[in-house]
Amino acid sequence: MHYLCTQQEVPEGEARGFEFGPKSVVAVRRDGQLYTYLNWCPHLGIELNFMPDEFLDMDKQFLTCVNHGALFEIETGQCLSGPCEGQPLTALRHEVRGEEVWVELKDPPV
């Protein structure tokens, strides 16, 4: 497990990106739940964002890939629209230890 952040670093309704060498993680909080995904688009095999911490659509209802506008359900990572429809983001197992969030990194699917 790798230290990701403190719980306060991912406020309700927001998403944050974290770098681990060549791997990038997106953490998003909705309704008090934290979700962690590999920052990797299943369609293009590149990061979802261009700008730091810009992962959510304008209404903050979905994770989005800025490269082609794909929308991903926050709770499941499932692509709901766009060229990768039906393909999910890679979910990462995480643990909350007090105020700290730890994440288990994995490689993107091939």
Tab-separated table of C-alpha atoms in Angstrom:
chain	number	residue	atom	x	y	z
A	1	MET	CA	0.000	0.000	0.000
A	2	HIS	CA	1.159	3.533	-0.783
A	3	TYR	CA	0.287	6.659	1.177
A	4	LEU	CA	-2.078	8.741	-0.968
A	5	CYS	CA	-3.221	11.732	1.108
A	6	THR	CA	-5.189	12.828	4.135
A	7	GLN	CA	-8.966	12.574	4.015
A	8	GLN	CA	-9.240	16.393	4.033
A	9	GLU	CA	-7.299	16.601	0.757
A	10	VAL	CA	-10.295	15.151	-1.114
A	11	PRO	CA	-13.308	17.242	-0.044
A	12	GLU	CA	-16.902	16.217	-0.661
A	13	GLY	CA	-17.879	16.619	-4.330
A	14	GLU	CA	-14.283	17.063	-5.502
A	15	ALA	CA	-11.625	14.972	-7.261
A	16	ARG	CA	-7.847	15.136	-6.870
A	17	GLY	CA	-4.975	13.595	-8.794
A	18	PHE	CA	-1.855	12.068	-7.252
A	19	GLU	CA	1.355	10.991	-8.990
A	20	PHE	CA	3.397	7.877	-8.233
A	21	GLY	CA	6.196	7.983	-10.788
A	22	PRO	CA	4.679	6.849	-14.095
A	23	LYS	CA	1.336	6.016	-12.454
A	24	SER	CA	-1.360	8.517	-11.606
A	25	VAL	CA	-4.350	8.065	-9.293
A	26	VAL	CA	-7.616	9.991	-9.149
A	27	ALA	CA	-9.501	10.104	-5.853
A	28	VAL	CA	-13.052	11.448	-5.709
A	29	ARG	CA	-15.485	11.822	-2.814
A	30	ARG	CA	-19.248	11.615	-3.192
A	31	ASP	CA	-21.844	11.285	-0.415
A	32	GLY	CA	-19.063	10.746	2.118
A	33	GLN	CA	-17.578	7.796	0.199
A	34	LEU	CA	-14.086	7.874	-1.282
A	35	TYR	CA	-13.418	6.225	-4.647
A	36	THR	CA	-9.965	5.683	-6.146
A	37	TYR	CA	-9.133	4.879	-9.750
A	38	LEU	CA	-6.092	4.657	-11.943
A	39	ASN	CA	-5.941	7.917	-13.909
A	40	TRP	CA	-6.019	6.082	-17.226
A	41	CYS	CA	-8.631	6.245	-19.981
A	42	PRO	CA	-9.670	2.756	-21.162
A	43	HIS	CA	-10.188	4.091	-24.701
A	44	LEU	CA	-6.979	6.003	-25.394
A	45	GLY	CA	-4.680	4.689	-22.670
A	46	ILE	CA	-3.762	8.211	-21.509
A	47	GLU	CA	-4.571	10.272	-18.417
A	48	LEU	CA	-8.110	11.607	-18.071
A	49	ASN	CA	-7.107	15.206	-17.355
A	50	PHE	CA	-4.989	17.970	-18.925
A	51	MET	CA	-5.057	20.364	-15.961
A	52	PRO	CA	-4.278	19.351	-12.367
A	53	ASP	CA	-7.329	18.068	-10.463
A	54	GLU	CA	-9.720	18.657	-13.403
A	55	PHE	CA	-11.549	15.309	-13.469
A	56	LEU	CA	-15.235	16.129	-13.063
A	57	ASP	CA	-17.804	17.358	-15.572
A	58	MET	CA	-19.258	20.866	-15.123
A	59	ASP	CA	-22.071	19.589	-12.866
A	60	LYS	CA	-19.641	17.456	-10.809
A	61	GLN	CA	-21.771	14.376	-11.425
A	62	PHE	CA	-19.316	12.294	-13.460
A	63	LEU	CA	-15.615	11.725	-13.923
A	64	THR	CA	-14.714	12.752	-17.450
A	65	CYS	CA	-11.960	12.222	-19.982
A	66	VAL	CA	-11.134	15.644	-21.395
A	67	ASN	CA	-9.652	14.062	-24.528
A	68	HIS	CA	-12.957	12.825	-25.957
A	69	GLY	CA	-15.642	13.727	-23.413
A	70	ALA	CA	-16.319	10.226	-22.080
A	71	LEU	CA	-18.333	10.222	-18.845
A	72	PHE	CA	-17.652	7.723	-16.058
A	73	GLU	CA	-19.916	6.950	-13.110
A	74	ILE	CA	-18.158	8.019	-9.914
A	75	GLU	CA	-19.372	5.065	-7.833
A	76	THR	CA	-18.420	2.299	-10.296
A	77	GLY	CA	-15.998	3.845	-12.800
A	78	GLN	CA	-18.232	2.509	-15.596
A	79	CYS	CA	-18.155	4.524	-18.845
A	80	LEU	CA	-21.696	5.724	-19.551
A	81	SER	CA	-21.058	7.641	-22.776
A	82	GLY	CA	-18.263	8.173	-25.249
A	83	PRO	CA	-16.094	5.871	-27.356
A	84	CYS	CA	-15.260	3.644	-24.366
A	85	GLU	CA	-18.918	3.082	-23.390
A	86	GLY	CA	-19.184	-0.055	-21.274
A	87	GLN	CA	-15.497	-0.052	-20.339
A	88	PRO	CA	-14.703	0.870	-16.727
A	89	LEU	CA	-11.905	2.834	-15.174
A	90	THR	CA	-9.460	0.661	-13.217
A	91	ALA	CA	-10.633	0.765	-9.601
A	92	LEU	CA	-7.932	0.751	-6.947
A	93	ARG	CA	-8.298	-0.763	-3.505
A	94	HIS	CA	-7.719	1.772	-0.748
A	95	GLU	CA	-7.745	1.847	3.034
A	96	VAL	CA	-8.525	4.682	5.411
A	97	ARG	CA	-6.217	4.598	8.414
A	98	GLY	CA	-7.352	7.318	10.782
A	99	GLU	CA	-7.052	10.482	8.709
A	100	GLU	CA	-4.714	8.910	6.123
A	101	VAL	CA	-5.703	7.272	2.842
A	102	TRP	CA	-3.524	4.471	1.493
A	103	VAL	CA	-3.920	2.979	-1.986
A	104	GLU	CA	-2.848	-0.227	-3.691
A	105	LEU	CA	-1.396	0.570	-7.096
A	106	LYS	CA	-1.822	-1.667	-10.126
A	107	ASP	CA	-0.905	-1.497	-13.779
A	108	PRO	CA	-3.458	-0.454	-16.378
A	109	PRO	CA	-5.072	-3.252	-18.405
A	110	VAL	CA	-3.320	-4.100	-21.632
